[in-house]
Coordinates of C-alpha atoms and ligand atoms in Angstrom, one line a residue:
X3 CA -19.1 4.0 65.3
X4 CA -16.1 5.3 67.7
X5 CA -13.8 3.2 69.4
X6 CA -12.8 3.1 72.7
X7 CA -9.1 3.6 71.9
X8 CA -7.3 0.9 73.8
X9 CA -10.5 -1.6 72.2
X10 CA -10.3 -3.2 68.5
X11 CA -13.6 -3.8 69.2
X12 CA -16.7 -1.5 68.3
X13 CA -18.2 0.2 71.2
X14 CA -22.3 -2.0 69.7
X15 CA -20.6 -5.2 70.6
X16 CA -19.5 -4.2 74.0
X17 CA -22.4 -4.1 77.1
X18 CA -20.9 -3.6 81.0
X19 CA -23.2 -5.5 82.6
X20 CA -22.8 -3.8 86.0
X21 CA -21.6 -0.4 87.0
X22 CA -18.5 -0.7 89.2
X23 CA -15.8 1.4 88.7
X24 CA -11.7 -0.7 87.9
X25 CA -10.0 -1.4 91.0
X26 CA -6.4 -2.8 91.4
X27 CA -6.5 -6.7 90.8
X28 CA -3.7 -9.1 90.1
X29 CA -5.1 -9.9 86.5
X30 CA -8.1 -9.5 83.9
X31 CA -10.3 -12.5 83.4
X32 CA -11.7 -13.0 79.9
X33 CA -14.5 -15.9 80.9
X34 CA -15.2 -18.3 77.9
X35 CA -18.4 -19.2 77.6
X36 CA -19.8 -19.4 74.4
X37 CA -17.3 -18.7 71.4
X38 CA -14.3 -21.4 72.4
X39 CA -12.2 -20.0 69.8
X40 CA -9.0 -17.8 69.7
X41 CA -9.4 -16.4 66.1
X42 CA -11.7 -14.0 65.3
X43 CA -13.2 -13.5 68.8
X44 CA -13.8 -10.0 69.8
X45 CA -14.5 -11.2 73.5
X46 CA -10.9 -12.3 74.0
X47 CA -9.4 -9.3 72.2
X48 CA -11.3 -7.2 73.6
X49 CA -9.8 -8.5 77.0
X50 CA -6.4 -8.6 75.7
X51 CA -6.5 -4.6 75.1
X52 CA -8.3 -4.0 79.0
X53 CA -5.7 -6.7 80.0
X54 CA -2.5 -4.4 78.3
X55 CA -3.8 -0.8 79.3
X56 CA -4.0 -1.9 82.8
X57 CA -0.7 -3.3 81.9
X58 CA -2.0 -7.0 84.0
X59 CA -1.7 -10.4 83.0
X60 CA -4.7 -12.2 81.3
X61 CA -6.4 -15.7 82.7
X62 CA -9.2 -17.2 80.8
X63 CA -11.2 -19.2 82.8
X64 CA -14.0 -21.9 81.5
X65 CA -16.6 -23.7 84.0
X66 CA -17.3 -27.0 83.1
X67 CA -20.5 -28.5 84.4
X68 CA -21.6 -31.6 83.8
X69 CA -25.8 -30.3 84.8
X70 CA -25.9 -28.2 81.5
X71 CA -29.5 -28.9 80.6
X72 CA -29.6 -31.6 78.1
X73 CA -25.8 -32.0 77.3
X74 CA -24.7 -35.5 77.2
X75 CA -21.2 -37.4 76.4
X76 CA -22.2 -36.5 72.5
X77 CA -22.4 -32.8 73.0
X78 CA -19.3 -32.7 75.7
X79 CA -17.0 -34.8 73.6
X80 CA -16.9 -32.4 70.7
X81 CA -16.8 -29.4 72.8
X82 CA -13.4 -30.7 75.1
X83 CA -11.9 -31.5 72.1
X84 CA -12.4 -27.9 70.8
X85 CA -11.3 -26.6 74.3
X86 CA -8.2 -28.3 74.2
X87 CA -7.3 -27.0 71.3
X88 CA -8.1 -23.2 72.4
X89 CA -6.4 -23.9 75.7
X90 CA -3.4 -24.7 73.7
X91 CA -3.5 -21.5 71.7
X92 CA -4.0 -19.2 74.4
X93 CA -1.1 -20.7 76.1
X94 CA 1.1 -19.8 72.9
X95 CA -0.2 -16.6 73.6
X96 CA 1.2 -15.8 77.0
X97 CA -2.8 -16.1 78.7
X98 CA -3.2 -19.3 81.3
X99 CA -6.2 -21.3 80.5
X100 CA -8.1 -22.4 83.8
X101 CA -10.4 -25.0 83.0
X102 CA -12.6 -26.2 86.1
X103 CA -15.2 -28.8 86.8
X104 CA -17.7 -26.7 88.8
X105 CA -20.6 -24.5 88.2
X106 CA -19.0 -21.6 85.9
X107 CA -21.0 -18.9 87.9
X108 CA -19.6 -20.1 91.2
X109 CA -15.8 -20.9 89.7
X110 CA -16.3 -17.1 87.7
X111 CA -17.1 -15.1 91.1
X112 CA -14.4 -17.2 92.9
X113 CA -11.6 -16.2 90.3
X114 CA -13.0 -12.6 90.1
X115 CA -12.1 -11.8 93.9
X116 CA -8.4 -11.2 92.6
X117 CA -9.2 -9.5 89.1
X118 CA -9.4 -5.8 88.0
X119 CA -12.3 -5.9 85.2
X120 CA -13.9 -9.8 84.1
X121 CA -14.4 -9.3 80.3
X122 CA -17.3 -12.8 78.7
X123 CA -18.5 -13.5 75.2
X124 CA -22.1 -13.9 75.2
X125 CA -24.4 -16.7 74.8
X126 CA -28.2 -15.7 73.9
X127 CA -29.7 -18.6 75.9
X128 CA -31.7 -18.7 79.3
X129 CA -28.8 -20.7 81.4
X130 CA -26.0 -18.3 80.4
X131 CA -28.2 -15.2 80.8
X132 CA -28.6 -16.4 84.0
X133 CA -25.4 -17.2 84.8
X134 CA -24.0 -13.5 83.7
X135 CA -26.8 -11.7 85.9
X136 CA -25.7 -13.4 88.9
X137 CA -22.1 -13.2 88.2
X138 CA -22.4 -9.4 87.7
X139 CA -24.1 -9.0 90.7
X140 CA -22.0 -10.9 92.8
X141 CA -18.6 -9.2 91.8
X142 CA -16.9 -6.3 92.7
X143 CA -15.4 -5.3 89.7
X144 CA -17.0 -4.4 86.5
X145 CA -18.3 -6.9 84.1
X146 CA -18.1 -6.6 80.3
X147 CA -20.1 -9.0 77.9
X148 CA -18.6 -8.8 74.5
X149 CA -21.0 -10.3 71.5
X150 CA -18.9 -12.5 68.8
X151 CA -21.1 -15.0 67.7
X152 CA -23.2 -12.8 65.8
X153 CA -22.6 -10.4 63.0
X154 CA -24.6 -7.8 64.1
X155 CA -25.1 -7.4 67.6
X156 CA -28.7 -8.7 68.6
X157 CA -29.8 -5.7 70.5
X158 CA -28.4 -3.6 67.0
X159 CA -30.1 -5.8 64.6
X160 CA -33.8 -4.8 66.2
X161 CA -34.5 -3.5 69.4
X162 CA -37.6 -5.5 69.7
X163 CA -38.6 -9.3 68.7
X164 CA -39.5 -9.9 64.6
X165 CA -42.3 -11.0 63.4
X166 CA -40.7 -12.8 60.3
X167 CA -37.7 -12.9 58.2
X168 CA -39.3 -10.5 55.9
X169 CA -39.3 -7.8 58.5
X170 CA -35.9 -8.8 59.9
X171 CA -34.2 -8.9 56.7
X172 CA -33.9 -5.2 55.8
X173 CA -32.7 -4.4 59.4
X174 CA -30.6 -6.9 59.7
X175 CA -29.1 -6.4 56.0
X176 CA -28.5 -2.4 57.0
X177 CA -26.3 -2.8 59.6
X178 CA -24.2 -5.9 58.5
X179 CA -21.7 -3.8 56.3
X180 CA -21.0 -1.4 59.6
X181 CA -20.3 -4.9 61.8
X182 CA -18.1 -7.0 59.8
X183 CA -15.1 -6.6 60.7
X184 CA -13.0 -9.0 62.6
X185 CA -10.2 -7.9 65.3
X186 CA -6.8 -8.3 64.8
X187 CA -5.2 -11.0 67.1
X188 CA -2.9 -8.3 69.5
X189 CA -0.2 -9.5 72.1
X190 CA -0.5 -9.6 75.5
X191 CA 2.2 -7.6 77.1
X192 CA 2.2 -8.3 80.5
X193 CA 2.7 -12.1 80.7
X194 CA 3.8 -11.9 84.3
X195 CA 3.5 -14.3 87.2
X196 CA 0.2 -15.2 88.3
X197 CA -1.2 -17.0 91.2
X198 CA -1.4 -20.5 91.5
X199 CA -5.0 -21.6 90.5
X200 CA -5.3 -25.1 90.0
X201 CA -6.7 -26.2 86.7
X202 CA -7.2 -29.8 84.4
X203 CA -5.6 -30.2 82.1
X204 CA -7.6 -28.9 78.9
X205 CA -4.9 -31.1 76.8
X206 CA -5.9 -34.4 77.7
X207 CA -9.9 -34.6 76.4
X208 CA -10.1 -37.9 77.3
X209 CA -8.8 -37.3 80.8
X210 CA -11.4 -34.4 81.5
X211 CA -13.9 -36.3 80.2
X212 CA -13.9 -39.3 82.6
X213 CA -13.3 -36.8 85.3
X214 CA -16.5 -35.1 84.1
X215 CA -18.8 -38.4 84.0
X216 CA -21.5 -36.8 81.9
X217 CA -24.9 -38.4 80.8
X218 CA -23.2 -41.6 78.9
X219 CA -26.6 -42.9 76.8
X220 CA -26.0 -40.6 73.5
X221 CA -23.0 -42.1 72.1
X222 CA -19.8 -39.8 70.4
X223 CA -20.5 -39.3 66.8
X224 CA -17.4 -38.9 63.9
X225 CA -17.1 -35.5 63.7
X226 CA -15.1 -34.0 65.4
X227 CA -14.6 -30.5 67.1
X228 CA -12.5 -27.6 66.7
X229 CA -11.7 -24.3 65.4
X230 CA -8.7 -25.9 62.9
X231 CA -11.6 -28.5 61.7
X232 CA -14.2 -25.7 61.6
X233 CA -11.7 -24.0 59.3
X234 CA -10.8 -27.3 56.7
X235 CA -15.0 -27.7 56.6
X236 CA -15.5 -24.2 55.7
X237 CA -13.2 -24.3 53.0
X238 CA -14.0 -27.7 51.3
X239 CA -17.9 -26.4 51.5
X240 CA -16.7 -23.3 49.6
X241 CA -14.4 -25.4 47.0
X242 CA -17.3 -28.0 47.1
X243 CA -21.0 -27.3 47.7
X244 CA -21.5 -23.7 47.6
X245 CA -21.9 -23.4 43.9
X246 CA -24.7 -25.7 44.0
X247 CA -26.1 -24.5 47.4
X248 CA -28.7 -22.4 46.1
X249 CA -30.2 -25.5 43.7
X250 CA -29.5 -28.2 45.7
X251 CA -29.2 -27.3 49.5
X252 CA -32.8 -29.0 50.0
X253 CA -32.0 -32.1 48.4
X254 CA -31.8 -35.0 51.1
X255 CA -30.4 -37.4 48.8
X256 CA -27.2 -34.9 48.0
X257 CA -26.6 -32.7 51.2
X258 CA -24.7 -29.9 49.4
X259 CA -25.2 -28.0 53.3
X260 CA -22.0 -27.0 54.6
X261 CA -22.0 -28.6 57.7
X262 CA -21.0 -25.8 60.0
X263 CA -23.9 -25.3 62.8
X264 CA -21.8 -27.6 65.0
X265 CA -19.0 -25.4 64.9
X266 CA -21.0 -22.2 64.9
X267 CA -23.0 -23.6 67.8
X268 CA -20.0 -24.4 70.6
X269 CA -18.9 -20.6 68.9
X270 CA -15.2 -22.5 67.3
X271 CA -15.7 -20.5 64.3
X272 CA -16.7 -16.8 63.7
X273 CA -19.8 -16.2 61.3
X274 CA -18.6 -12.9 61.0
X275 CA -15.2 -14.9 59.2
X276 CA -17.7 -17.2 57.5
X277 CA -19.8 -14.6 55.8
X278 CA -16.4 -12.4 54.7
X279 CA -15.1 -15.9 52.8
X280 CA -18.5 -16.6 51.6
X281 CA -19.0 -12.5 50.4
X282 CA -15.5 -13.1 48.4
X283 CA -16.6 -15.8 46.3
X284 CA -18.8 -15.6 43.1
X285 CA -21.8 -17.6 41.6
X286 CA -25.4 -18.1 42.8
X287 CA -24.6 -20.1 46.0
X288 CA -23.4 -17.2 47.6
X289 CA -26.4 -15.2 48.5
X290 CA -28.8 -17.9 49.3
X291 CA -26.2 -19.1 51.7
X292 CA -25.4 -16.0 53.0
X293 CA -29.8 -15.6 54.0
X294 CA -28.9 -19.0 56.2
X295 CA -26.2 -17.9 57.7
X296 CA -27.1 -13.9 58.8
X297 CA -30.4 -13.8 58.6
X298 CA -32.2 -16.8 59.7
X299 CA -29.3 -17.9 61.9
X300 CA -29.8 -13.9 63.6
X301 CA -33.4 -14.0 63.6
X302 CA -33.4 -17.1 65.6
X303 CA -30.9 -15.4 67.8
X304 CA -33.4 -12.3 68.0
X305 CA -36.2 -14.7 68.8
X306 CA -34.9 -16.8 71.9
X307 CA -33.1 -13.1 73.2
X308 CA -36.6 -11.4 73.3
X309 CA -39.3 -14.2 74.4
X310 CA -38.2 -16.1 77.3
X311 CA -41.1 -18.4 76.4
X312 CA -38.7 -19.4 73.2
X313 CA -38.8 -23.3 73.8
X314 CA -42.4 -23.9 74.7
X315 CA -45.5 -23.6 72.7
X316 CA -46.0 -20.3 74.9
X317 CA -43.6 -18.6 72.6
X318 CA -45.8 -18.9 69.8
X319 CA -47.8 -16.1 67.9
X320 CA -51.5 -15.6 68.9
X321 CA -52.5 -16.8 65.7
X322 CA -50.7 -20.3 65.9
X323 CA -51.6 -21.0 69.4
X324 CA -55.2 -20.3 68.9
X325 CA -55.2 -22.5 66.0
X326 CA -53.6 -24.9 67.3
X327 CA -55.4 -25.0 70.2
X328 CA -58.9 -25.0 68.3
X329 CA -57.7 -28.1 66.8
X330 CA -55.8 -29.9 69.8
X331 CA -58.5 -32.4 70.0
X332 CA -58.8 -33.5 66.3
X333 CA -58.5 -37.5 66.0
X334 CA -54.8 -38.0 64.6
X335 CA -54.4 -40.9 62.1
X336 CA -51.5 -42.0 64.2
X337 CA -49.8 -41.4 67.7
X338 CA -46.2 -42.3 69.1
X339 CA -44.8 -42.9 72.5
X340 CA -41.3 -41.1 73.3
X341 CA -40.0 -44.5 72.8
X342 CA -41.2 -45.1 69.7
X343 CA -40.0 -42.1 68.2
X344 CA -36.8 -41.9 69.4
X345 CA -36.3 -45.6 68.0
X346 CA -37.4 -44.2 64.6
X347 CA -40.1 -47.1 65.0
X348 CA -43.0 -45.3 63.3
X349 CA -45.1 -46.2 59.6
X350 CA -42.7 -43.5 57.8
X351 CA -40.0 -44.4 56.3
X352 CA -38.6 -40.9 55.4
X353 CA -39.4 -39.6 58.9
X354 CA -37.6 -43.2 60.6
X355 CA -34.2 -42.3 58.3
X356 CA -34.4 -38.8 59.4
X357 CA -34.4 -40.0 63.2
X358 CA -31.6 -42.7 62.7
X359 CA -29.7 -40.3 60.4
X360 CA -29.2 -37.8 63.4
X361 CA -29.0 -40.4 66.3
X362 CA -26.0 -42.0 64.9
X363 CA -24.4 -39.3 63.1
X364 CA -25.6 -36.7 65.5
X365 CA -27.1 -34.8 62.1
X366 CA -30.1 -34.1 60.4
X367 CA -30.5 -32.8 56.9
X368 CA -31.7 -29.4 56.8
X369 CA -34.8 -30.1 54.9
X370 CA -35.4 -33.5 56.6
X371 CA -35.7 -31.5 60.4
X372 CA -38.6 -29.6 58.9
X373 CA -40.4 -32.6 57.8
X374 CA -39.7 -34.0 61.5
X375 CA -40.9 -31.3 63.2
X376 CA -43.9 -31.4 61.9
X377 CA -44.8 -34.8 61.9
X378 CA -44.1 -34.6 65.5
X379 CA -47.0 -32.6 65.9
X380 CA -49.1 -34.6 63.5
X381 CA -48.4 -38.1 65.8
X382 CA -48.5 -36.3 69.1
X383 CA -51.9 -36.6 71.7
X384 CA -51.9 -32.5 71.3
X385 CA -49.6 -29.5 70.0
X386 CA -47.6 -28.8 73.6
X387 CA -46.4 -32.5 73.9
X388 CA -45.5 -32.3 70.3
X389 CA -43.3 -29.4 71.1
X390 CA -42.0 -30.3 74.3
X391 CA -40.7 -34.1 72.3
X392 CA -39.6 -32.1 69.6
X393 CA -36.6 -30.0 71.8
X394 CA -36.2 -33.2 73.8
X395 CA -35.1 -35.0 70.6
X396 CA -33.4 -31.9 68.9
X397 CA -31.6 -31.4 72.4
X398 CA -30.7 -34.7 73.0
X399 CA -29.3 -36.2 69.8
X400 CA -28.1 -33.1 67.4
X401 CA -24.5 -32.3 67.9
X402 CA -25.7 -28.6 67.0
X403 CA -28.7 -29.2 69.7
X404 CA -29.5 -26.4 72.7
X405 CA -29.4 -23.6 70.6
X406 CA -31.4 -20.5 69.4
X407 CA -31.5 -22.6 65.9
X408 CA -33.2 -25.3 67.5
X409 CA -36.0 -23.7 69.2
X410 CA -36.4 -21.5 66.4
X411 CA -36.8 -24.5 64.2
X412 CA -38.7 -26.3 66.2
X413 CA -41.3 -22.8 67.0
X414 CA -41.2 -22.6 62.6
X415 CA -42.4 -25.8 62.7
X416 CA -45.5 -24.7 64.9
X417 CA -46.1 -21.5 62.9
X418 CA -43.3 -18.8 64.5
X419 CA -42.0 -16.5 61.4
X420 CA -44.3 -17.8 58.9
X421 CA -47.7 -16.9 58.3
X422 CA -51.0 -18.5 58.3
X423 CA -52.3 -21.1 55.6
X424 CA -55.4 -23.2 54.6
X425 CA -57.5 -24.8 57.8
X426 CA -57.0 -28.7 57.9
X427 CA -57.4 -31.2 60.7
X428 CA -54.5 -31.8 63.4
X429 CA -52.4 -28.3 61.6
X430 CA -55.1 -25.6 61.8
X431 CA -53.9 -23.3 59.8
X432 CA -50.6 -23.9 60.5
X433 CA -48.1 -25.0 57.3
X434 CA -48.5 -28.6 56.7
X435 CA -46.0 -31.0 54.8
X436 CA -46.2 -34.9 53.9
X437 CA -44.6 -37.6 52.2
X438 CA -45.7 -36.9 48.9
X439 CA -44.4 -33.7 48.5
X440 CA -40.8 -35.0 49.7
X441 CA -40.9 -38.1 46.5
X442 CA -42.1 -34.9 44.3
X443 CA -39.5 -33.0 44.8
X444 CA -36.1 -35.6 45.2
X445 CA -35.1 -38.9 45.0
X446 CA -36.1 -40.0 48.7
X447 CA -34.6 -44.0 47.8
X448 CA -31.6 -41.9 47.2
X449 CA -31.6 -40.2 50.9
X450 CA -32.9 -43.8 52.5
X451 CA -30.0 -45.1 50.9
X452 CA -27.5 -42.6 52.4
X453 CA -28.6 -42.7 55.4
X454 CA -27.9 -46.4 55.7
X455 CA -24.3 -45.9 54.2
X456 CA -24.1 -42.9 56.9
X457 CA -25.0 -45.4 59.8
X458 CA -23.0 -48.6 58.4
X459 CA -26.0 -50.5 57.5
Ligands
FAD19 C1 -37.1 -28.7 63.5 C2 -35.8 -28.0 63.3 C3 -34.8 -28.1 64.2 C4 -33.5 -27.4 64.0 N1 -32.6 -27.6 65.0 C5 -31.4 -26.9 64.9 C6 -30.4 -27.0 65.9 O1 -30.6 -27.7 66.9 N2 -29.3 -26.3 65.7 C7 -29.0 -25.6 64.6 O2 -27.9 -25.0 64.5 N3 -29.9 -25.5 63.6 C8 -31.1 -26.1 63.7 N4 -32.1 -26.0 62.7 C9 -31.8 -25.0 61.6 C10 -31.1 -25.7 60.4 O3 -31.9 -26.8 59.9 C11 -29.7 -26.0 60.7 O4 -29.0 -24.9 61.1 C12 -28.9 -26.5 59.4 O5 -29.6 -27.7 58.9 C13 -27.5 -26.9 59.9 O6 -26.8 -27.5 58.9 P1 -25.6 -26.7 58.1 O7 -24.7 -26.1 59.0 O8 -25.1 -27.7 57.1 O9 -26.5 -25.6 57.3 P2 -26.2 -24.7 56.0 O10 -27.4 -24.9 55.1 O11 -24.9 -25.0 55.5 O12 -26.3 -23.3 56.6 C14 -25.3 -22.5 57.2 C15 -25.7 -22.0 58.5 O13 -26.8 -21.1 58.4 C16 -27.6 -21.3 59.5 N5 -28.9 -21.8 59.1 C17 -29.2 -22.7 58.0 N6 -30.5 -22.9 58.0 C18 -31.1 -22.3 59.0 C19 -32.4 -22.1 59.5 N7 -33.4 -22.7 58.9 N8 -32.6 -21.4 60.6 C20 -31.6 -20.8 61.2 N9 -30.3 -20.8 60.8 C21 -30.1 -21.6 59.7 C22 -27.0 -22.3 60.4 O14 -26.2 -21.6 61.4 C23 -26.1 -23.1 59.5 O15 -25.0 -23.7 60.1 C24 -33.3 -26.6 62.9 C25 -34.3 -26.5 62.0 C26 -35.6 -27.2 62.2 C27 -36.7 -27.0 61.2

């Protein structure tokens, strides 16, 4: 694909989202938003290159807002410590970080009155979708959104939404060769004076945080955030688990998972640098990890970008709603409050771990958030509450919550990419899963046991 020549970046990745023309500014914006990283971001590069042909100086800017649907002290905790730690990088670079508490639409079309071009990484999610659109409207200079959290850009990968990973997969796996290269980290030339533009200071987390004052009920978990720890986890999980990945990934009681949707999710690491450490290595983990990462991790991403309906039952295929909704009324063996569930506090003990595991770690085993899913909508008076509890929970109490994972996950749960099965009571012919077939397939005392040890029990 050609390149625009000043650009490292190819010309799929890049969308101007409006149509004015470059005027003289006192700098180029690059406005972070969803990949708070410095390596391996073609966003920021991207804007370095516009930033050095228009020979200006280069200002990222993030808006921090405390109303971001569903984020609480949990969520914001690991992301200021990751922003700190870009701020500090792009300061070593010669580009002024301007961190501000204030609605990041309203800060970005403030800070775009002075610039020549605003150049933003792109999140796939209704709240920054919005936020673009209304940015691009409202400025006066042109608007580029650059896609880096995705290997192949999600407009590329299929121009229209999947039906199921089998008919994502060989689109997807087509174009991946073409899109994985990373851009090279260049040098801002011009690092001249800018104008004042008052910031906090993105080095003191702690400090930012109390000034924030975010929801306060989900509690910090252990791990912690950044593109430096993103880094250390993806190498021990390639020392470590990946050669047993493809056996074991499943396995509650061993969690051989690597750990990274965290990381991937506040965009402090690259999959496109993931899958090129993961392609170099040998052995059977390799592959079945590399499905995870690019194409369930894309299709999701293809999912929420072309049904707006992606976190609601609405989003489902005709087949699983009219199921569903033939057997909305069947008599369930048990039903939950909110309360309840959230406390862990029903008869299951696998399905009580599994809510404990991610309320005080802030994680849930991969295999485990299946099994949750669906015996949300088991205990639930009727499929749409079940779905609606399930992105409550997911949202509020998994570090890697709010994201086109989530809502894919939770949809899979409810039928979305996956076909239908044999008519029972409650499912329809949606996939069901129970207790039994967890103890048939691995030790569950084992996970029970961990999960305890995990929350100091
Ligand atoms: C009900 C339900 C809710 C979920 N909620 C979330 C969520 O809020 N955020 C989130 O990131 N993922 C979610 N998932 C998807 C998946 O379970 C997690 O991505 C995975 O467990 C994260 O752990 P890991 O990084 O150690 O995964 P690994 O197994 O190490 O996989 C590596 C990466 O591949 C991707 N991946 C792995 N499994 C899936 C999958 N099934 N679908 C899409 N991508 C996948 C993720 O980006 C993950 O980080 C959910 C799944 C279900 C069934």
């Amino acid at each position: 694909m050609p390149k625009d020549p000043g650009s490292p970046v190819s010309p799929g990745r890049i969308h101007p989202r409006n149509s004015h023309t470059l005027r003289q500014g006192d700098y180029v914006i690059y406005w972070m938003q969803a990949s708070h990283r410095t390596s391996d971001n073609h966003a920021l590069e991207h804007a370095i290159s516009r930033a050095n042909r228009l020979n200006l100086p280069l200002i990222a800017y993030f808006g921090l807002t405390r109303d971001y649907p569903s984020a609480n002290l949990r969520h914001y905790s690991f992301m200021i410590q990751g922003l700190a730690e870009a701020a500090r990088e792009l300061e070593a670079r010669g580009i002024r970080f301007i961190l501000r508490h204030e609605d990041p639409a309203t800060g970005m079309i403030a800070l775009a009155r002075r610039a020549s071009l605003v150049v933003a990484d792109q999140g796939y999610l209704r709240t920054n979708r919005e936020w673009c659109d209304r940015v691009s409207r409202s400025v006066t200079c042109p608007l580029e959104q650059v896609e880096s959290n995705v290997l192949v850009p999600v407009t590329v990968a299929s121009g229209k939404e999947e039906y199921s990973a089998a008919t994502f997969r060989p689109r997807i796996s087509a174009r991946v060769p073409v899109f994985l290269d990373l851009p090279p980290s260049l040098e801002l030339e011009n690092q001249g004076k800018l104008p004042d533009v008052d910031t906090l200071p993105a080095e003191k987390p702690e400090y930012v945080l109390s000034l924030l004052d975010p929801d306060r009920s989900v509690p910090p978990v252990a791990i912690r955030g950044g593109a430096a720890t993103a880094a250390s986890v993806l190498e021990r999980f390639i020392r470590g688990n990946l050669e047993r990945y493809a056996r074991e990934r499943n396995d509650p009681s061993v969690d051989r998972s690597s750990g990274l949707s965290p990381y991937l999710h506040f965009g402090q690491v690259s999959p496109g640098r993931i899958a090129r450490e993961v392609m170099a290595t040998e052995g059977e983990g390799r592959d079945a990890f590399l499905e995870q990462l690019i194409v369930r991790r894309e299709l999701a991403v293809n999912y929420v970008y072309y049904n707006s309906r992606y976190d609601s039952i609405d989003g489902l295929p005709r087949w699983a709603k009219e199921t569903l909704g033939v057997h909305s009324r069947d008599p369930r063996d048990y039903l939950y409050t909110m309360d309840e569930l959230e406390l862990g506090d029903t008869h299951d003990p696998y399905w009580n771990a599994a809510q404990r595991q991610v309320r005080c770690t802030g994680r849930m085993h991969g295999y485990m958030r299946m099994y949750w899913g669906k015996k949300l909508l088991e205990w639930s008076p009727d499929p749409a509450t079940a779905f609606t509890r399930a992105v409550m929970l997911n949202d509020r109490y998994q570090l890697d919550g709010r994201d086109p994972n989530g809502y894919a996950g939770i949809a899979w749960c409810f039928g979305k990419h996956d076909r239908p099965w044999g008519e029972r009571p409650v499912f329809g012919k949606v996939r069901y899963m129970n207790a039994r077939g967890l103890e048939r397939k691995f030790d569950m005392e084992g996970y029970l046991a961990r999960v305890k040890h995990e929350c100091g029990e």
